[in-house]
Short mmCIF file of C-alpha atoms in Angstrom, two decimals:
data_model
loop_
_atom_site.label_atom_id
_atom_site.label_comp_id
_atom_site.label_asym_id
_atom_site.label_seq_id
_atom_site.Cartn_x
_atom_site.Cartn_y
_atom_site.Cartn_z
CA UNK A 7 80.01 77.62 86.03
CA UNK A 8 83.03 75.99 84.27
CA UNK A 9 81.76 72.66 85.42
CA UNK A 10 78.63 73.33 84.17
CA UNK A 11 79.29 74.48 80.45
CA UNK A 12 81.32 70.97 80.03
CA UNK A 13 77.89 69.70 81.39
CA UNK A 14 76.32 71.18 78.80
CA UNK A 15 78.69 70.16 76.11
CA UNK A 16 78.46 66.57 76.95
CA UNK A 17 75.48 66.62 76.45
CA UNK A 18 75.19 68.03 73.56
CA UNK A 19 77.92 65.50 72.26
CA UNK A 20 75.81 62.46 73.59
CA UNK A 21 72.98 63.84 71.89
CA UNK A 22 74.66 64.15 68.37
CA UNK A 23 76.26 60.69 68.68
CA UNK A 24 72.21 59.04 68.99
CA UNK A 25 70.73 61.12 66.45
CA UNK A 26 73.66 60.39 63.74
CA UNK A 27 73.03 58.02 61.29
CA UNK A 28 73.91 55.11 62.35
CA UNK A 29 74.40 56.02 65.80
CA UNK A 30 77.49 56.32 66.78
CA UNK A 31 78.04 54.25 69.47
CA UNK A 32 81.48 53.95 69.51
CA UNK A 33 81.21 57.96 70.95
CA UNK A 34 78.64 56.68 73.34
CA UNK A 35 80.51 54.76 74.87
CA UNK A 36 83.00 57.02 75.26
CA UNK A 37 80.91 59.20 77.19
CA UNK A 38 79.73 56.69 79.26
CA UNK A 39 84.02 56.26 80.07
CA UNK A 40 85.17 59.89 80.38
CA UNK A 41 84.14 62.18 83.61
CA UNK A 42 80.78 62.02 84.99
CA UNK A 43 79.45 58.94 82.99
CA UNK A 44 75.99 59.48 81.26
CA UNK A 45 74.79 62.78 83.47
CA UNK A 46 71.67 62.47 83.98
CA UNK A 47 68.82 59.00 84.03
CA UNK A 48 67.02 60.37 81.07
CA UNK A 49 70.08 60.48 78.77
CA UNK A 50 70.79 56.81 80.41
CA UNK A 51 67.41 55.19 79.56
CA UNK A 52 68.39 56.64 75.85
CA UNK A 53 72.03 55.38 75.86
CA UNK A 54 71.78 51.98 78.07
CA UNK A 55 69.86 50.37 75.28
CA UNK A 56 72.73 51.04 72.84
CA UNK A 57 75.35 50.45 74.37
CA UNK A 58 73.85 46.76 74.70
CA UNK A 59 72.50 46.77 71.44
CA UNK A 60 68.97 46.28 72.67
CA UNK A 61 66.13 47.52 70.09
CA UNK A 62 63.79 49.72 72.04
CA UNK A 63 60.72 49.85 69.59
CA UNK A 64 59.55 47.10 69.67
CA UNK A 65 59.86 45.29 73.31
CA UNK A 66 57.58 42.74 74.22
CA UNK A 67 54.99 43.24 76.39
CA UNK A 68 55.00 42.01 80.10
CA UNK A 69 53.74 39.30 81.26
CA UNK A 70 50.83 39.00 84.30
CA UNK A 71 52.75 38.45 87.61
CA UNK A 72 50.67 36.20 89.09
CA UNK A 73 51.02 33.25 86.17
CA UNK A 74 54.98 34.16 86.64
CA UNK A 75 55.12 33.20 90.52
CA UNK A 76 52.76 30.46 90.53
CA UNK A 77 55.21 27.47 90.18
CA UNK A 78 58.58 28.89 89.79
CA UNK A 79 61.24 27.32 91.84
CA UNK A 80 63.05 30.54 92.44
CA UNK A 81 60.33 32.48 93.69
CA UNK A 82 60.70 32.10 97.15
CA UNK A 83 64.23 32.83 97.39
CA UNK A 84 64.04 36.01 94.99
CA UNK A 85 60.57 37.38 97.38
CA UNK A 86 63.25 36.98 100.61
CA UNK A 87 65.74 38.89 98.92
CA UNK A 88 63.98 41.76 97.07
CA UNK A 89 62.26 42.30 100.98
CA UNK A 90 65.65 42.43 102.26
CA UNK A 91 65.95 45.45 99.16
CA UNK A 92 64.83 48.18 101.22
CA UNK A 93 68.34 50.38 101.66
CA UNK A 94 68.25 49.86 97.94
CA UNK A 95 64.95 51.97 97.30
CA UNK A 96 65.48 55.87 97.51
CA UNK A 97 65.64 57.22 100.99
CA UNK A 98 62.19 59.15 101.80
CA UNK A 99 60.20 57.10 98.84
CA UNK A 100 56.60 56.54 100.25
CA UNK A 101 56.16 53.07 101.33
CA UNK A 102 53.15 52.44 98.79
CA UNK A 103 55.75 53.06 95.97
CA UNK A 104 58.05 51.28 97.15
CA UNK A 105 56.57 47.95 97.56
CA UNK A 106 55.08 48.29 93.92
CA UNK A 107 58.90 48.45 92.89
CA UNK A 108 59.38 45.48 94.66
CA UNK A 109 56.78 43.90 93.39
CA UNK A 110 57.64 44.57 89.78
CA UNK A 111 61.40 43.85 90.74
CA UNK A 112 60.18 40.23 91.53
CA UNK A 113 58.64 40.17 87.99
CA UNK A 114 61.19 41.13 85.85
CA UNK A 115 63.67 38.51 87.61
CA UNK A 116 60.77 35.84 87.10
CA UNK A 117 60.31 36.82 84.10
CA UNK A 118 63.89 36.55 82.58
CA UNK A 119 64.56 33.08 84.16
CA UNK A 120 61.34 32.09 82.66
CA UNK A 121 62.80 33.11 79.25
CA UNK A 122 66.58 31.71 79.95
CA UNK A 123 65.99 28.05 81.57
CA UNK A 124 69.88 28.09 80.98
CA UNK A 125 69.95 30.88 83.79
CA UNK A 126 70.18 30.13 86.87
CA UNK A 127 69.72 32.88 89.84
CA UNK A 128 71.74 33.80 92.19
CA UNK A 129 71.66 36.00 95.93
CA UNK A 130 72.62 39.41 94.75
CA UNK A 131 71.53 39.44 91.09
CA UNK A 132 68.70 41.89 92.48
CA UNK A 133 70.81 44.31 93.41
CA UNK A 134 71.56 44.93 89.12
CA UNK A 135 67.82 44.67 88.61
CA UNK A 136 66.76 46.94 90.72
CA UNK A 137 69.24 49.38 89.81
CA UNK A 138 67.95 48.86 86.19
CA UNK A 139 64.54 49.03 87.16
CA UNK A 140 65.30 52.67 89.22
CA UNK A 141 66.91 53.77 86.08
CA UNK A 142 64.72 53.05 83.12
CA UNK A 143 61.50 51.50 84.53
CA UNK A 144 59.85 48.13 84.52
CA UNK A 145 59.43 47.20 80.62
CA UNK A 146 63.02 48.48 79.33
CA UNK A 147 64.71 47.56 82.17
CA UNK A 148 63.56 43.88 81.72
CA UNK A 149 64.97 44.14 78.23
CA UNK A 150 68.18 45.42 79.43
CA UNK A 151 68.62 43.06 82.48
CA UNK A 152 67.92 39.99 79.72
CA UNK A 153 70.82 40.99 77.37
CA UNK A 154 73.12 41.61 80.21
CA UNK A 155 71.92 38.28 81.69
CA UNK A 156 73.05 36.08 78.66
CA UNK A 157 76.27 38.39 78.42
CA UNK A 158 77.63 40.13 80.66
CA UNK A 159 76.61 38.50 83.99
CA UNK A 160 76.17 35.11 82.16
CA UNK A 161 78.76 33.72 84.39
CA UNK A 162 77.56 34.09 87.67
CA UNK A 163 74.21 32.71 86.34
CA UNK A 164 75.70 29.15 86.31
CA UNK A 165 74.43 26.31 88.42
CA UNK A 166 77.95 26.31 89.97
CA UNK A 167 80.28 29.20 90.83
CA UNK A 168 82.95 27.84 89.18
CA UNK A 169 83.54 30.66 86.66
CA UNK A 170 82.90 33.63 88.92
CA UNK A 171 85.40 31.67 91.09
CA UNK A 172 87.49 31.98 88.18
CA UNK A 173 87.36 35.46 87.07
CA UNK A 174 88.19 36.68 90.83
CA UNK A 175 91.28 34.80 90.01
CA UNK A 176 91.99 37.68 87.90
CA UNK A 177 92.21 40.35 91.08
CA UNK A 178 95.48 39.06 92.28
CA UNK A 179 97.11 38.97 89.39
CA UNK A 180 96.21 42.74 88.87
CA UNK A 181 97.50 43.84 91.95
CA UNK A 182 100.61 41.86 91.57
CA UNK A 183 101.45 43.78 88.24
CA UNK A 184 100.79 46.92 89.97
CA UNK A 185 101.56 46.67 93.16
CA UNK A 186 104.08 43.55 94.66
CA UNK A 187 103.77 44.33 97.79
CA UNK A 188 100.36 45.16 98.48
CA UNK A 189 99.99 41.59 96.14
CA UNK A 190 102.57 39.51 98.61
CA UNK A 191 101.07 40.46 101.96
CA UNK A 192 97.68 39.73 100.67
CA UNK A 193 98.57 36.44 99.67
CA UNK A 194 100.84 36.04 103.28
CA UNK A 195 97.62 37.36 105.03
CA UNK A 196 95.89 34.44 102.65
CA UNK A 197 92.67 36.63 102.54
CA UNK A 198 91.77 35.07 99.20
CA UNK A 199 89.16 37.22 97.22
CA UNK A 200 85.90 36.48 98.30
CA UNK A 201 85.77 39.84 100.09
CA UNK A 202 85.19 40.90 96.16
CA UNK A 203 82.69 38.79 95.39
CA UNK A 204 79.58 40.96 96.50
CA UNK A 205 80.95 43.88 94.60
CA UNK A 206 81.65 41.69 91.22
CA UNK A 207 78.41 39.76 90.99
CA UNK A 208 76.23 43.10 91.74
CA UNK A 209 78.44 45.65 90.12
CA UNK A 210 79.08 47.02 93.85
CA UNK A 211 75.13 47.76 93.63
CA UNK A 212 74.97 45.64 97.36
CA UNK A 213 78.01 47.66 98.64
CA UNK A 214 77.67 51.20 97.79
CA UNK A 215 75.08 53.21 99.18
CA UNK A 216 74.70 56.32 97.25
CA UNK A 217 73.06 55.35 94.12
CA UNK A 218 74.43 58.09 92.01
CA UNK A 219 78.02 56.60 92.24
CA UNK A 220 76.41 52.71 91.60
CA UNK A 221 74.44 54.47 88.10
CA UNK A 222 78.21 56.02 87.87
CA UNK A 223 80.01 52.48 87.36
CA UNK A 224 77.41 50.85 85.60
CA UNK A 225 77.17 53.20 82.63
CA UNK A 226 81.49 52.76 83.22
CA UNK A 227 80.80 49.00 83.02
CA UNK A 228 77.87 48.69 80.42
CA UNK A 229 80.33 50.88 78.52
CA UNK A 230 82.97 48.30 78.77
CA UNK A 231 84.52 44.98 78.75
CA UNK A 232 82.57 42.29 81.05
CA UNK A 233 85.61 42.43 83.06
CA UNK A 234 86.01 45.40 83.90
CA UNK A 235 83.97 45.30 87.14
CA UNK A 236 86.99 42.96 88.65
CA UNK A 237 89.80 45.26 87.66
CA UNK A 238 87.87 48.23 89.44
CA UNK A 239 87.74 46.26 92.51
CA UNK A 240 91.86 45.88 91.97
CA UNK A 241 91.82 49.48 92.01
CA UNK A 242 89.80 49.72 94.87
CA UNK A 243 92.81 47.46 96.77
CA UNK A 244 95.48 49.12 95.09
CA UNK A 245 93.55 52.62 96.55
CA UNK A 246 93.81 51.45 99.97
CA UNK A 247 97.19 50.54 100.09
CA UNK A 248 98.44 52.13 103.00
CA UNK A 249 95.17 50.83 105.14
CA UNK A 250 96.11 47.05 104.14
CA UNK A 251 99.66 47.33 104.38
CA UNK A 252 99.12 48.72 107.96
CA UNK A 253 96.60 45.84 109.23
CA UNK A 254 97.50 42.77 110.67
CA UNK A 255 98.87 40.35 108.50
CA UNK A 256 95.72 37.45 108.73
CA UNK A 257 92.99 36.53 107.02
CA UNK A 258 90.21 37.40 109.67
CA UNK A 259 91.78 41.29 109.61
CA UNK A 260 92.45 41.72 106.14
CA UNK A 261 88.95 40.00 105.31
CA UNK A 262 87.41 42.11 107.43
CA UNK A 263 89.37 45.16 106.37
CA UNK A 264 88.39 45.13 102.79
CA UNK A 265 85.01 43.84 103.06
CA UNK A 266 84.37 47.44 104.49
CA UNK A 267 84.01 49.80 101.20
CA UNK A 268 84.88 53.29 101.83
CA UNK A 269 81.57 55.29 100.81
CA UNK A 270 83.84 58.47 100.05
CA UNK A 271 85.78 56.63 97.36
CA UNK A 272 87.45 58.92 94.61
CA UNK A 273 85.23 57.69 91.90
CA UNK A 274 86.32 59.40 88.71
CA UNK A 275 89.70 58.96 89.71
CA UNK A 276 89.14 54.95 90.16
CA UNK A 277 87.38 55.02 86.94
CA UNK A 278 89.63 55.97 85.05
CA UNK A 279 92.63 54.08 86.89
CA UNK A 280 91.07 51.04 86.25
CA UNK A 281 90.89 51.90 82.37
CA UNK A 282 94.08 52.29 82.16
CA UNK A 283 94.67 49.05 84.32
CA UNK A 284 92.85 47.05 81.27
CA UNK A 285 94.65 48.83 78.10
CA UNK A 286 98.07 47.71 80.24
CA UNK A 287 97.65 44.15 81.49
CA UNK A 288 94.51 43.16 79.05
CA UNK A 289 92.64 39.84 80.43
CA UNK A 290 94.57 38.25 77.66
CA UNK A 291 98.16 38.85 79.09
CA UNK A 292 96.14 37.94 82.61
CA UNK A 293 94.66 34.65 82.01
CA UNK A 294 97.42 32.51 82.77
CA UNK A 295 98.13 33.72 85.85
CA UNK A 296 94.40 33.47 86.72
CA UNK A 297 94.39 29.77 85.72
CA UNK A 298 96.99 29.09 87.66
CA UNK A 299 96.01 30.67 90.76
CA UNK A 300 92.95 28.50 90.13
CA UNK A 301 95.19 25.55 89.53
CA UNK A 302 96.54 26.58 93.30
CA UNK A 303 93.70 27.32 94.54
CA UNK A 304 92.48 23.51 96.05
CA UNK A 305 89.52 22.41 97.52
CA UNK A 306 91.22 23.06 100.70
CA UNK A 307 91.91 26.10 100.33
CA UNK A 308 89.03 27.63 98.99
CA UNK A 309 87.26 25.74 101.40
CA UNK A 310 89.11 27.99 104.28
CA UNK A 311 88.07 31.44 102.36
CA UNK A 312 84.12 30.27 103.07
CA UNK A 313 85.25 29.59 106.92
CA UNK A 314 86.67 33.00 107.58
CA UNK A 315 84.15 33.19 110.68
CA UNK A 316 85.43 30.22 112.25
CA UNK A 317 89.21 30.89 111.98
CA UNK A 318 89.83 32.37 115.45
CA UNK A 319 87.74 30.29 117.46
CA UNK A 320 90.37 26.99 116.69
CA UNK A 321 92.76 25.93 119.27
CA UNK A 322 95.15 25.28 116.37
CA UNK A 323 95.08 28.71 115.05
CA UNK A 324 99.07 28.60 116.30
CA UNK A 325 100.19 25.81 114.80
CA UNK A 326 98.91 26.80 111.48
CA UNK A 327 100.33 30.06 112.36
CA UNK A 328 103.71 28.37 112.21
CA UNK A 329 103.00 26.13 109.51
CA UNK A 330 102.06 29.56 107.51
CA UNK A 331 105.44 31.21 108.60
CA UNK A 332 107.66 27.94 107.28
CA UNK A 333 105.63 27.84 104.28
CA UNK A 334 105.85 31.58 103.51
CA UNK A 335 109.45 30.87 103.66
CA UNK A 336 109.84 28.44 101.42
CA UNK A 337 107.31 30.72 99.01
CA UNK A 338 109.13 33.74 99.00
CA UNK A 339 112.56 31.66 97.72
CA UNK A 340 110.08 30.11 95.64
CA UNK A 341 108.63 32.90 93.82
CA UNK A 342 112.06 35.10 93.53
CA UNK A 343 113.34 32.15 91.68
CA UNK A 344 110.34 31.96 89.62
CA UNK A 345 108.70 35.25 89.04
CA UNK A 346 109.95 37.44 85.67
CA UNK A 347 109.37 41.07 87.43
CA UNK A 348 108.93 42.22 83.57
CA UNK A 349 109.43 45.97 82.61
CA UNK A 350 106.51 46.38 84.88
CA UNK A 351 107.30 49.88 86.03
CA UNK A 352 108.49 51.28 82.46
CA UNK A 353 104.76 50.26 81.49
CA UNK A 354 103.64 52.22 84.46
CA UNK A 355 105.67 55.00 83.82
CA UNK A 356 104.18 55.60 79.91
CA UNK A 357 100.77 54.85 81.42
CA UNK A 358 101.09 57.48 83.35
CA UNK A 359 100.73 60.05 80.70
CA UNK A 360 97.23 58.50 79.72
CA UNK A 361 95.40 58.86 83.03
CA UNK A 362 93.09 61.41 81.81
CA UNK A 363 91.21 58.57 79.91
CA UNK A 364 91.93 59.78 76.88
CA UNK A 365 93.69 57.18 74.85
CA UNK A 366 92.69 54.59 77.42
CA UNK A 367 89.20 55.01 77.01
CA UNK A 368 89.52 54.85 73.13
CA UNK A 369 91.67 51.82 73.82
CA UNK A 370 88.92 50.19 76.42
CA UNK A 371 86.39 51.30 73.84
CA UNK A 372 88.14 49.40 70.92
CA UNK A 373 88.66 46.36 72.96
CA UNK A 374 85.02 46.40 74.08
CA UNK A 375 84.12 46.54 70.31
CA UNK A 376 86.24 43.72 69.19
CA UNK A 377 85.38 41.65 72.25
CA UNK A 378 83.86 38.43 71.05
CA UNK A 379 82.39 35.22 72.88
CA UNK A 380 85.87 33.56 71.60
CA UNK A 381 87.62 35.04 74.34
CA UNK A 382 90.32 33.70 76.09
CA UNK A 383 89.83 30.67 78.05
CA UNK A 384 86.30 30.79 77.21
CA UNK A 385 85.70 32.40 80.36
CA UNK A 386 82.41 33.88 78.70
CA UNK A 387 80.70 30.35 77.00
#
């Protein structure tokens, strides 16, 4: 009963913040932040559209399908994946429904390239649309999936991956301030962080199979800076801590060992944790470290992350076992020469007192505010 009157006050406080004058979106997207997220998909199709400014009275009309797919160089490519979609449809939905979802999933991704020649798609972008499209329905949802394309997601909309490459660069560092040694045997195990790239570029909509927890982090991330998504899948790591610390020190089983999202993940908990993770180490203090590791980070190298399947089938597999042992050496009296282990766990230690998402929400909140396309690095152009 407790849990439900708090219910009921959220509500009520969501409800005041879009009928003030102007709305008060600063308090909306608090809400989206704090425990439970937005509640319920009606108060969502209301708040979504503010907290990415999008104007809801007037959106434009759509567009006939069939003019859409006639010569569109993506369509092929977006039909395969939206009929691979099924596990993302409700479980128990009648078949008819379903495929006129998919049908008007293929639509509104047509449709927004269409609009954004500058866009280019990419294998796993349907996994935001159709959460959108579950959400608010076909017309508002191709509003909201527009805005977020030339924003949010803008990056991984490039005709190269350099720049998503680049903001997984930002998941080591992360770790690192948190956790050293989670941070060190990753980088021994030299898993790299492609296991993370499904969960960044579809807001763990591909890897999470209960929807309410996906509609969970997406009013968290809508709510929030456009990096946010990569500092909960830090969390995620840091969460699992014991599980990779215990696994065999290689690529192949740490890969593997990640890749795997635990479906019973503490969500609220992670939530928060990762809003605290941003107020401490903002992208900011981050980015060198990021460009460095992508400075590191050679052809070679990332090269080996995209031939995880192929690593144990190599007769050489022990030699570059050895090589990796000599050069570990040499990194580890590289790195305690070179590494400032700041007042890392003082931070941690004040931090602690915020983790009910109080001040770090306000704190997210403010940065998300004051977040501007003349961000560091330009990582969002």
């Amino acid at each position: 009963a407790d849990f439900d009157s708090k219910k009921k006050r959220k509500v009520a406080e969501i409800y005041q913040a879009l009928n003030s004058d102007p709305i008060d979106v600063a308090a909306l997207r608090r809400m989206a932040i704090s425990e439970g997220g937005l509640l319920t998909d009606e108060i969502r199709c209301k708040v979504w559209p503010k907290l990415l400014s999008v104007n809801t009275d007037d959106l434009p009309p759509l567009p006939a399908g069939k003019e859409l797919r006639e010569d569109n160089k993506d369509y092929q490519q977006v039909l395969l994946d939206v009929r691979r979609s099924l596990r993302r449809f409700p479980p128990g939905m009648p078949d008819d429904q379903r495929e006129g979802l998919q049908e008007e999933l293929i639509d509104i991704i047509l449709h927004v390239l269409k609009r954004n020649p500058q866009l280019h798609y990419y294998q796993g972008y349907h996994d935001i649309v159709v959460t959108f499209l579950l959400v608010v329905g076909d017309r508002l949802a191709t509003a909201l999936v527009e805005k977020l394309s030339t924003h949010h997601l803008r990056d991984f909309m490039d005709p190269t991956m350099d720049n998503t490459k680049h903001i997984l660069n930002y998941l080591m560092p992360i770790i690192d301030q948190v956790n050293p040694e989670v941070h060190d045997f990753m980088q021994s195990a030299e898993v790299g962080t492609i296991f993370a790239l499904s969960w960044l570029i579809t807001w763990f909509g591909h890897v999470l199979s209960d929807f309410r927890h996906v509609v969970r982090l997406y009013d968290f991330f809508l709510a929030c800076h456009p990096l946010m998504p990569i500092y909960f899948a830090a969390v995620i790591v840091l969460y699992r801590e014991q599980e990779v610390l215990d696994c065999e020190c290689d690529m192949a089983s740490v890969h593997h060992l990640l890749s795997q999202i635990p479906q019973d993940l503490p969500y609220e908990t992670l939530i928060s944790r990762a809003g605290d993770l941003f107020v401490q180490f903002p992208p900011s203090e981050l980015a060198r470290e990021a460009a460095q590791q992508q400075a590191e980070r050679t052809a070679a190298s990332t090269f080996k992350d995209f031939e995880l399947a192929s690593v144990q089938q190599r007769p050489d597999t022990v030699l570059r076992q050895r090589f990796r042992e000599r050069l570990r050496g040499e990194e580890r009296t590289k790195s305690i020469l070179t590494k400032p282990r700041t007042n890392r766990f003082v931070k941690l230690a004040v931090m602690g007192l915020t983790v009910a998402l109080g001040a770090a929400a306000l704190a997210v909140v403010k940065s998300a505010l004051e977040w501007a396309p003349k961000f560091e690095l330009q990582i969002f152009p």
